PDB file of C-alpha atoms in Angstrom:
ATOM      1  CA  MET B  20      35.519   9.040 -62.996  1.00 56.00           C
ATOM      2  CA  GLU B  21      37.348  10.200 -59.995  1.00 53.00           C
ATOM      3  CA  TYR B  22      36.789  14.032 -58.942  1.00 57.00           C
ATOM      4  CA  SER B  23      38.932  16.194 -56.633  1.00 55.00           C
ATOM      5  CA  LYS B  24      37.267  16.919 -53.109  1.00 58.00           C
ATOM      6  CA  THR B  25      36.051  19.893 -54.109  1.00 61.00           C
ATOM      7  CA  ILE B  26      34.383  19.070 -57.303  1.00 59.00           C
ATOM      8  CA  ALA B  27      32.733  15.921 -55.799  1.00 57.00           C
ATOM      9  CA  LYS B  28      31.248  18.031 -53.179  1.00 64.00           C
ATOM     10  CA  THR B  29      30.088  20.376 -56.032  1.00 67.00           C
ATOM     11  CA  ARG B  30      28.701  17.340 -57.873  1.00 67.00           C
ATOM     12  CA  ASP B  31      26.983  15.961 -55.052  1.00 65.00           C
ATOM     13  CA  TYR B  32      25.336  19.783 -54.279  1.00 69.00           C
ATOM     14  CA  TYR B  33      23.851  19.871 -57.400  1.00 72.00           C
ATOM     15  CA  ASN B  34      22.575  16.401 -57.787  1.00 70.00           C
ATOM     16  CA  SER B  35      20.361  16.909 -54.946  1.00 82.00           C
ATOM     17  CA  ASP B  36      16.721  17.100 -54.928  1.00 89.00           C
ATOM     18  CA  ASN B  37      16.856  20.078 -52.653  1.00 91.00           C
ATOM     19  CA  MET B  38      18.909  22.213 -55.229  1.00 89.00           C
ATOM     20  CA  MET B  39      16.771  20.819 -58.371  1.00 90.00           C
ATOM     21  CA  ASN B  40      13.662  22.224 -56.797  1.00 93.00           C
ATOM     22  CA  PHE B  41      15.235  25.254 -55.670  1.00 93.00           C
ATOM     23  CA  HIS B  42      16.629  26.081 -59.313  1.00 91.00           C
ATOM     24  CA  SER B  43      13.532  25.118 -60.802  1.00 90.00           C
ATOM     25  CA  PHE B  44      11.585  27.194 -58.726  1.00 94.00           C
ATOM     26  CA  ILE B  45      13.538  30.562 -58.491  1.00 94.00           C
ATOM     27  CA  TYR B  46      15.744  30.606 -61.725  1.00 94.00           C
ATOM     28  CA  GLY B  47      14.171  27.877 -64.189  1.00 90.00           C
ATOM     29  CA  GLU B  48      16.639  26.723 -66.562  1.00 89.00           C
ATOM     30  CA  ASN B  49      19.088  29.929 -66.623  1.00 90.00           C
ATOM     31  CA  ILE B  50      21.258  29.552 -63.250  1.00 91.00           C
ATOM     32  CA  HIS B  51      23.511  32.031 -63.684  1.00 95.00           C
ATOM     33  CA  ILE B  52      24.389  35.894 -62.712  1.00 97.00           C
ATOM     34  CA  GLY B  53      22.029  38.379 -64.672  1.00 97.00           C
ATOM     35  CA  LEU B  54      22.335  41.902 -65.532  1.00 98.00           C
ATOM     36  CA  TYR B  55      19.926  44.123 -63.592  1.00 97.00           C
ATOM     37  CA  THR B  56      18.942  47.651 -64.621  1.00 93.00           C
ATOM     38  CA  ASN B  57      16.218  48.347 -62.358  1.00 88.00           C
ATOM     39  CA  GLU B  58      14.861  47.074 -59.317  1.00 84.00           C
ATOM     40  CA  ASN B  59      11.736  45.649 -60.781  1.00 89.00           C
ATOM     41  CA  GLU B  60      13.083  43.241 -63.451  1.00 93.00           C
ATOM     42  CA  SER B  61      12.891  39.539 -62.773  1.00 95.00           C
ATOM     43  CA  ILE B  62      15.733  36.885 -62.340  1.00 96.00           C
ATOM     44  CA  ALA B  63      14.754  35.694 -65.784  1.00 94.00           C
ATOM     45  CA  GLU B  64      14.811  38.985 -67.729  1.00 96.00           C
ATOM     46  CA  ALA B  65      18.269  39.745 -65.835  1.00 97.00           C
ATOM     47  CA  ASN B  66      19.736  36.413 -66.891  1.00 96.00           C
ATOM     48  CA  PHE B  67      18.478  37.099 -70.583  1.00 95.00           C
ATOM     49  CA  LYS B  68      20.232  40.230 -70.633  1.00 97.00           C
ATOM     50  CA  ALA B  69      23.475  38.539 -69.607  1.00 97.00           C
ATOM     51  CA  LEU B  70      23.042  35.936 -72.670  1.00 97.00           C
ATOM     52  CA  GLU B  71      22.353  38.710 -75.048  1.00 97.00           C
ATOM     53  CA  MET B  72      25.485  40.616 -73.443  1.00 97.00           C
ATOM     54  CA  ILE B  73      28.214  37.824 -73.454  1.00 98.00           C
ATOM     55  CA  THR B  74      26.855  36.553 -77.101  1.00 98.00           C
ATOM     56  CA  SER B  75      27.612  40.205 -78.517  1.00 98.00           C
ATOM     57  CA  LEU B  76      31.101  39.978 -77.604  1.00 98.00           C
ATOM     58  CA  LEU B  77      31.714  37.023 -79.957  1.00 98.00           C
ATOM     59  CA  ASN B  78      31.380  36.424 -83.592  1.00 97.00           C
ATOM     60  CA  LEU B  79      29.396  33.429 -83.880  1.00 98.00           C
ATOM     61  CA  SER B  80      27.733  31.770 -86.650  1.00 98.00           C
ATOM     62  CA  PRO B  81      26.178  28.211 -87.664  1.00 98.00           C
ATOM     63  CA  SER B  82      29.462  26.871 -88.160  1.00 98.00           C
ATOM     64  CA  THR B  83      30.759  27.901 -84.599  1.00 98.00           C
ATOM     65  CA  VAL B  84      31.602  25.149 -82.488  1.00 98.00           C
ATOM     66  CA  VAL B  85      31.119  25.983 -78.645  1.00 98.00           C
ATOM     67  CA  LEU B  86      32.225  24.220 -75.485  1.00 98.00           C
ATOM     68  CA  ASP B  87      30.069  25.478 -72.463  1.00 98.00           C
ATOM     69  CA  LEU B  88      31.845  24.653 -69.277  1.00 98.00           C
ATOM     70  CA  GLY B  89      29.683  24.119 -66.133  1.00 96.00           C
ATOM     71  CA  SER B  90      26.519  24.445 -68.561  1.00 96.00           C
ATOM     72  CA  GLY B  91      23.856  23.751 -65.636  1.00 94.00           C
ATOM     73  CA  TYR B  92      20.467  22.743 -67.392  1.00 94.00           C
ATOM     74  CA  GLY B  93      21.886  24.076 -70.507  1.00 97.00           C
ATOM     75  CA  GLY B  94      20.076  27.105 -71.014  1.00 96.00           C
ATOM     76  CA  THR B  95      22.800  29.059 -72.767  1.00 97.00           C
ATOM     77  CA  ALA B  96      23.114  26.018 -75.256  1.00 98.00           C
ATOM     78  CA  ARG B  97      19.370  26.039 -76.047  1.00 98.00           C
ATOM     79  CA  TYR B  98      19.947  29.920 -76.499  1.00 97.00           C
ATOM     80  CA  LEU B  99      22.654  29.881 -78.746  1.00 98.00           C
ATOM     81  CA  THR B 100      21.684  27.137 -80.900  1.00 98.00           C
ATOM     82  CA  GLN B 101      18.283  28.955 -81.439  1.00 97.00           C
ATOM     83  CA  LYS B 102      19.476  32.489 -81.789  1.00 97.00           C
ATOM     84  CA  ILE B 103      22.726  31.427 -83.841  1.00 98.00           C
ATOM     85  CA  GLY B 104      22.310  27.887 -85.060  1.00 98.00           C
ATOM     86  CA  CYS B 105      25.774  26.736 -83.957  1.00 98.00           C
ATOM     87  CA  ARG B 106      26.556  23.537 -82.211  1.00 98.00           C
ATOM     88  CA  VAL B 107      27.083  23.615 -78.399  1.00 98.00           C
ATOM     89  CA  ASP B 108      28.896  20.787 -76.372  1.00 98.00           C
ATOM     90  CA  CYS B 109      27.705  21.105 -72.564  1.00 98.00           C
ATOM     91  CA  LEU B 110      29.941  19.805 -70.148  1.00 98.00           C
ATOM     92  CA  ASN B 111      28.762  19.340 -66.322  1.00 96.00           C
ATOM     93  CA  LEU B 112      29.220  17.839 -63.349  1.00 91.00           C
ATOM     94  CA  SER B 113      25.423  17.178 -62.195  1.00 90.00           C
ATOM     95  CA  GLU B 114      24.280  13.881 -64.144  1.00 91.00           C
ATOM     96  CA  THR B 115      20.858  14.859 -62.675  1.00 92.00           C
ATOM     97  CA  GLN B 116      21.128  18.449 -64.512  1.00 93.00           C
ATOM     98  CA  ASN B 117      22.356  16.796 -67.076  1.00 95.00           C
ATOM     99  CA  GLU B 118      19.561  14.502 -67.682  1.00 95.00           C
ATOM    100  CA  LEU B 119      17.008  17.330 -67.636  1.00 94.00           C
ATOM    101  CA  ASN B 120      19.171  19.408 -70.013  1.00 96.00           C
ATOM    102  CA  ARG B 121      18.984  16.588 -72.301  1.00 97.00           C
ATOM    103  CA  GLU B 122      15.301  16.141 -71.814  1.00 97.00           C
ATOM    104  CA  LEU B 123      14.527  19.907 -72.760  1.00 96.00           C
ATOM    105  CA  ASN B 124      16.714  19.169 -75.752  1.00 98.00           C
ATOM    106  CA  ARG B 125      14.583  16.490 -77.031  1.00 97.00           C
ATOM    107  CA  LYS B 126      11.384  18.408 -76.260  1.00 97.00           C
ATOM    108  CA  LEU B 127      12.461  21.264 -78.749  1.00 97.00           C
ATOM    109  CA  GLY B 128      14.276  18.821 -81.158  1.00 97.00           C
ATOM    110  CA  LEU B 129      17.845  20.380 -80.708  1.00 97.00           C
ATOM    111  CA  GLU B 130      19.721  16.767 -80.278  1.00 96.00           C
ATOM    112  CA  SER B 131      21.618  17.280 -83.176  1.00 97.00           C
ATOM    113  CA  LEU B 132      22.981  20.679 -82.121  1.00 98.00           C
ATOM    114  CA  ILE B 133      23.436  20.219 -78.337  1.00 98.00           C
ATOM    115  CA  GLN B 134      25.428  17.286 -76.492  1.00 98.00           C
ATOM    116  CA  VAL B 135      25.808  17.043 -73.142  1.00 98.00           C
ATOM    117  CA  ILE B 136      28.889  15.354 -71.783  1.00 97.00           C
ATOM    118  CA  ASP B 137      29.457  14.498 -67.990  1.00 96.00           C
ATOM    119  CA  GLY B 138      32.248  15.296 -66.766  1.00 95.00           C
ATOM    120  CA  SER B 139      34.865  17.890 -65.074  1.00 93.00           C
ATOM    121  CA  PHE B 140      36.294  21.381 -66.516  1.00 95.00           C
ATOM    122  CA  GLU B 141      39.794  20.141 -64.885  1.00 94.00           C
ATOM    123  CA  ALA B 142      40.146  17.144 -67.013  1.00 95.00           C
ATOM    124  CA  ILE B 143      37.659  17.680 -70.202  1.00 97.00           C
ATOM    125  CA  PRO B 144      36.800  14.122 -71.937  1.00 96.00           C
ATOM    126  CA  THR B 145      37.071  15.711 -75.809  1.00 97.00           C
ATOM    127  CA  PRO B 146      39.538  15.711 -78.100  1.00 97.00           C
ATOM    128  CA  SER B 147      42.296  18.577 -78.417  1.00 98.00           C
ATOM    129  CA  ASN B 148      41.763  21.528 -81.021  1.00 98.00           C
ATOM    130  CA  ILE B 149      37.677  21.077 -81.913  1.00 98.00           C
ATOM    131  CA  TYR B 150      36.208  24.280 -80.356  1.00 98.00           C
ATOM    132  CA  ASP B 151      36.092  27.560 -81.815  1.00 98.00           C
ATOM    133  CA  VAL B 152      34.858  29.147 -78.378  1.00 98.00           C
ATOM    134  CA  VAL B 153      34.680  27.993 -74.989  1.00 98.00           C
ATOM    135  CA  TRP B 154      32.181  29.724 -72.701  1.00 98.00           C
ATOM    136  CA  SER B 155      31.768  29.507 -68.740  1.00 98.00           C
ATOM    137  CA  GLN B 156      29.190  31.403 -66.753  1.00 98.00           C
ATOM    138  CA  ASP B 157      29.763  31.561 -63.044  1.00 97.00           C
ATOM    139  CA  ALA B 158      31.039  27.805 -62.677  1.00 95.00           C
ATOM    140  CA  LEU B 159      35.034  28.177 -62.113  1.00 96.00           C
ATOM    141  CA  LEU B 160      34.511  29.030 -58.675  1.00 93.00           C
ATOM    142  CA  TYR B 161      33.961  25.476 -57.689  1.00 91.00           C
ATOM    143  CA  SER B 162      37.502  24.622 -59.442  1.00 92.00           C
ATOM    144  CA  SER B 163      40.057  23.541 -56.895  1.00 87.00           C
ATOM    145  CA  ASP B 164      42.798  24.159 -59.676  1.00 95.00           C
ATOM    146  CA  ARG B 165      41.941  26.773 -61.981  1.00 97.00           C
ATOM    147  CA  VAL B 166      45.522  26.677 -63.820  1.00 98.00           C
ATOM    148  CA  LYS B 167      44.216  23.174 -65.021  1.00 97.00           C
ATOM    149  CA  VAL B 168      41.037  24.675 -66.026  1.00 98.00           C
ATOM    150  CA  PHE B 169      42.751  26.899 -68.252  1.00 98.00           C
ATOM    151  CA  GLN B 170      45.355  24.748 -69.522  1.00 98.00           C
ATOM    152  CA  GLU B 171      42.303  21.787 -70.694  1.00 98.00           C
ATOM    153  CA  VAL B 172      40.719  25.178 -72.242  1.00 98.00           C
ATOM    154  CA  SER B 173      43.885  25.789 -74.266  1.00 98.00           C
ATOM    155  CA  ARG B 174      44.266  22.066 -75.381  1.00 98.00           C
ATOM    156  CA  VAL B 175      40.733  21.814 -76.601  1.00 98.00           C
ATOM    157  CA  LEU B 176      40.416  25.227 -78.275  1.00 98.00           C
ATOM    158  CA  LYS B 177      41.453  25.429 -81.960  1.00 97.00           C
ATOM    159  CA  LYS B 178      44.209  27.954 -82.624  1.00 95.00           C
ATOM    160  CA  LYS B 179      43.278  31.853 -82.000  1.00 97.00           C
ATOM    161  CA  GLY B 180      40.157  30.457 -80.172  1.00 98.00           C
ATOM    162  CA  GLU B 181      38.551  32.130 -77.669  1.00 98.00           C
ATOM    163  CA  PHE B 182      37.743  31.597 -74.028  1.00 98.00           C
ATOM    164  CA  ILE B 183      34.911  33.835 -72.444  1.00 98.00           C
ATOM    165  CA  LEU B 184      33.854  33.456 -68.933  1.00 98.00           C
ATOM    166  CA  THR B 185      32.071  35.008 -65.887  1.00 98.00           C
ATOM    167  CA  ASP B 186      32.779  34.051 -62.632  1.00 98.00           C
ATOM    168  CA  VAL B 187      31.786  34.901 -58.554  1.00 96.00           C
ATOM    169  CA  MET B 188      35.208  36.410 -57.539  1.00 96.00           C
ATOM    170  CA  GLN B 189      36.770  38.202 -54.815  1.00 95.00           C
ATOM    171  CA  SER B 190      37.896  41.475 -55.266  1.00 95.00           C
ATOM    172  CA  ASP B 191      42.083  42.098 -55.964  1.00 92.00           C
ATOM    173  CA  ASP B 192      41.851  43.708 -52.301  1.00 92.00           C
ATOM    174  CA  CYS B 193      39.651  41.539 -50.573  1.00 93.00           C
ATOM    175  CA  PRO B 194      41.437  40.772 -46.811  1.00 91.00           C
ATOM    176  CA  VAL B 195      42.147  37.379 -46.009  1.00 88.00           C
ATOM    177  CA  GLU B 196      39.886  37.026 -43.035  1.00 87.00           C
ATOM    178  CA  VAL B 197      36.805  38.454 -45.085  1.00 86.00           C
ATOM    179  CA  GLY B 198      37.855  35.736 -47.618  1.00 82.00           C
ATOM    180  CA  LYS B 199      37.638  33.123 -45.222  1.00 82.00           C
ATOM    181  CA  GLN B 200      34.385  34.246 -43.931  1.00 79.00           C
ATOM    182  CA  ILE B 201      32.993  34.105 -47.121  1.00 80.00           C
ATOM    183  CA  LEU B 202      34.011  30.382 -47.660  1.00 82.00           C
ATOM    184  CA  GLU B 203      32.721  29.524 -44.564  1.00 74.00           C
ATOM    185  CA  THR B 204      29.116  28.946 -45.695  1.00 66.00           C
ATOM    186  CA  VAL B 205      30.120  27.098 -48.977  1.00 71.00           C
ATOM    187  CA  ASP B 206      32.081  24.105 -49.999  1.00 70.00           C
ATOM    188  CA  ILE B 207      34.598  25.848 -52.052  1.00 82.00           C
ATOM    189  CA  THR B 208      38.216  26.298 -51.331  1.00 84.00           C
ATOM    190  CA  SER B 209      39.026  29.607 -52.220  1.00 89.00           C
ATOM    191  CA  LEU B 210      37.794  32.422 -54.997  1.00 94.00           C
ATOM    192  CA  ALA B 211      40.046  33.833 -57.961  1.00 96.00           C
ATOM    193  CA  SER B 212      40.018  37.462 -58.827  1.00 96.00           C
ATOM    194  CA  ILE B 213      40.287  39.679 -61.564  1.00 97.00           C
ATOM    195  CA  LYS B 214      44.213  39.812 -61.360  1.00 97.00           C
ATOM    196  CA  SER B 215      44.466  35.930 -60.644  1.00 97.00           C
ATOM    197  CA  TYR B 216      42.698  35.134 -63.742  1.00 98.00           C
ATOM    198  CA  GLN B 217      44.865  37.797 -65.886  1.00 98.00           C
ATOM    199  CA  LYS B 218      48.048  36.222 -64.615  1.00 98.00           C
ATOM    200  CA  ILE B 219      46.646  32.390 -65.025  1.00 98.00           C
ATOM    201  CA  ALA B 220      45.710  33.528 -68.704  1.00 98.00           C
ATOM    202  CA  LYS B 221      48.909  34.941 -69.540  1.00 98.00           C
ATOM    203  CA  ASP B 222      51.007  31.957 -68.290  1.00 98.00           C
ATOM    204  CA  THR B 223      48.648  29.288 -70.062  1.00 98.00           C
ATOM    205  CA  GLY B 224      49.177  31.021 -73.493  1.00 97.00           C
ATOM    206  CA  PHE B 225      46.018  33.487 -73.476  1.00 98.00           C
ATOM    207  CA  GLU B 226      46.050  37.066 -74.627  1.00 98.00           C
ATOM    208  CA  GLU B 227      43.564  39.548 -72.804  1.00 98.00           C
ATOM    209  CA  ILE B 228      40.694  40.801 -75.435  1.00 98.00           C
ATOM    210  CA  GLN B 229      38.703  42.651 -72.601  1.00 98.00           C
ATOM    211  CA  ILE B 230      37.424  42.715 -69.152  1.00 98.00           C
ATOM    212  CA  THR B 231      34.692  44.253 -68.115  1.00 97.00           C
ATOM    213  CA  GLU B 232      34.026  44.453 -64.382  1.00 97.00           C
ATOM    214  CA  MET B 233      30.423  44.455 -62.777  1.00 98.00           C
ATOM    215  CA  PRO B 234      30.806  43.723 -59.109  1.00 97.00           C
ATOM    216  CA  GLU B 235      27.113  45.139 -58.359  1.00 97.00           C
ATOM    217  CA  GLN B 236      25.388  42.544 -60.536  1.00 98.00           C
ATOM    218  CA  LEU B 237      26.749  39.768 -58.318  1.00 97.00           C
ATOM    219  CA  THR B 238      24.928  41.819 -55.005  1.00 96.00           C
ATOM    220  CA  ASN B 239      22.046  42.427 -57.390  1.00 97.00           C
ATOM    221  CA  GLN B 240      21.318  38.867 -57.884  1.00 97.00           C
ATOM    222  CA  TYR B 241      21.787  37.589 -54.467  1.00 96.00           C
ATOM    223  CA  GLN B 242      19.816  40.231 -53.289  1.00 96.00           C
ATOM    224  CA  LYS B 243      17.100  39.318 -55.983  1.00 96.00           C
ATOM    225  CA  THR B 244      17.454  35.471 -54.975  1.00 96.00           C
ATOM    226  CA  LEU B 245      16.907  36.053 -51.356  1.00 96.00           C
ATOM    227  CA  LEU B 246      13.655  38.496 -52.028  1.00 96.00           C
ATOM    228  CA  VAL B 247      12.088  35.666 -54.198  1.00 96.00           C
ATOM    229  CA  MET B 248      12.974  33.110 -51.706  1.00 96.00           C
ATOM    230  CA  GLU B 249      11.521  35.006 -48.745  1.00 96.00           C
ATOM    231  CA  GLN B 250       8.390  35.882 -50.615  1.00 96.00           C
ATOM    232  CA  ASN B 251       7.695  32.386 -51.572  1.00 97.00           C
ATOM    233  CA  TYR B 252       9.420  30.508 -48.455  1.00 96.00           C
ATOM    234  CA  ASP B 253       6.500  28.427 -47.532  1.00 96.00           C
ATOM    235  CA  GLU B 254       5.851  27.396 -51.013  1.00 96.00           C
ATOM    236  CA  LEU B 255       9.493  26.383 -51.618  1.00 96.00           C
ATOM    237  CA  ALA B 256       9.309  24.404 -48.094  1.00 96.00           C
ATOM    238  CA  LYS B 257       6.799  22.052 -49.737  1.00 96.00           C
ATOM    239  CA  SER B 258       9.708  20.775 -51.945  1.00 96.00           C
ATOM    240  CA  CYS B 259      13.298  21.720 -50.337  1.00 95.00           C
ATOM    241  CA  ASP B 260      13.727  20.872 -46.585  1.00 95.00           C
ATOM    242  CA  ARG B 261      13.743  23.596 -44.343  1.00 95.00           C
ATOM    243  CA  GLU B 262      17.265  22.852 -43.195  1.00 94.00           C
ATOM    244  CA  PHE B 263      18.363  23.571 -46.541  1.00 93.00           C
ATOM    245  CA  LEU B 264      16.490  26.752 -47.272  1.00 95.00           C
ATOM    246  CA  GLU B 265      17.871  27.938 -43.777  1.00 95.00           C
ATOM    247  CA  TYR B 266      21.446  27.334 -45.351  1.00 91.00           C
ATOM    248  CA  GLN B 267      20.485  29.152 -48.270  1.00 92.00           C
ATOM    249  CA  ARG B 268      19.238  31.986 -46.248  1.00 94.00           C
ATOM    250  CA  VAL B 269      22.813  32.192 -44.561  1.00 91.00           C
ATOM    251  CA  ARG B 270      24.720  31.893 -47.592  1.00 90.00           C
ATOM    252  CA  LEU B 271      22.954  34.459 -49.832  1.00 93.00           C
ATOM    253  CA  ASN B 272      22.900  37.253 -46.601  1.00 93.00           C
ATOM    254  CA  ASN B 273      26.624  36.561 -46.396  1.00 91.00           C
ATOM    255  CA  TRP B 274      27.297  37.026 -49.796  1.00 92.00           C
ATOM    256  CA  VAL B 275      25.003  40.308 -50.042  1.00 95.00           C
ATOM    257  CA  LYS B 276      26.980  41.707 -46.944  1.00 93.00           C
ATOM    258  CA  THR B 277      30.542  40.941 -48.249  1.00 94.00           C
ATOM    259  CA  GLY B 278      29.205  42.431 -51.936  1.00 95.00           C
ATOM    260  CA  LYS B 279      28.012  45.525 -50.194  1.00 96.00           C
ATOM    261  CA  GLN B 280      31.300  45.679 -48.659  1.00 95.00           C
ATOM    262  CA  GLY B 281      32.799  46.166 -51.859  1.00 96.00           C
ATOM    263  CA  TYR B 282      34.843  42.359 -51.413  1.00 96.00           C
ATOM    264  CA  LEU B 283      33.417  40.651 -54.354  1.00 96.00           C
ATOM    265  CA  ASN B 284      33.571  41.107 -57.845  1.00 97.00           C
ATOM    266  CA  TRP B 285      32.057  39.551 -61.181  1.00 98.00           C
ATOM    267  CA  GLY B 286      32.226  40.357 -64.831  1.00 97.00           C
ATOM    268  CA  ILE B 287      33.125  39.185 -68.140  1.00 98.00           C
ATOM    269  CA  LEU B 288      36.560  37.982 -68.751  1.00 98.00           C
ATOM    270  CA  HIS B 289      37.400  37.443 -72.578  1.00 98.00           C
ATOM    271  CA  PHE B 290      40.722  35.779 -74.013  1.00 98.00           C
ATOM    272  CA  ARG B 291      42.089  34.590 -77.023  1.00 98.00           C
ATOM    273  CA  GLN B 292      44.525  31.866 -77.565  1.00 97.00           C
ATOM    274  CA  LEU B 293      47.996  32.709 -78.789  1.00 93.00           C
TER     275      LEU B 293
END
């Protein structure tokens, strides 16, 4: 399968041993932005709270069929199947992540409820009109064509189906030069904003249910990740190249600085297909 340049770079990045080992040590099976209520919370605790909050906004049941875009190691799918009993398809670029996802599902006997699909959310390899909910956490920043993503989501959703997502975004008033500085340390071409997602959603046939902005949680997550990395640097260096860790240090510090300036955003965006 051929991918866009941005998607292909993302795939290679997340397939690397460095990234797998980094994620395993710091995040575990859930690599998404969490909800922090105090500085003593662990990343795992904050991530679990995010899952609980997003789930609370949906009317899920055992008959619900969910598609998780950019599913990573499948932590969300396992949470939903064990809590709700619904079926979840995981769509993800990284074959390395997907294989671990399948292995974890086998160990828990969840293969009948979770299907792991190799592929891109810019060309979802499934039939049309089959999902009740499309869910995505902090993945669409890696898309080079978010309009295409929304079009694909609209295609695979059943009528009145819901699309709920979180994403790493820039603020609506982020200066162009600051945006360029953010992107200098990551292999992505642009960041969306709340306004740009609202426009894309409207133009592709979605109505807005609710948008909850929580930009501070993005900064919290990167600060916590940086702290855990610094506290465990020598241990991480046993499984990750030091060049990779230095890249993460620069990247994380850059995100934290920009977040504190008020130029980054994060939140939950909830839409329904008309």
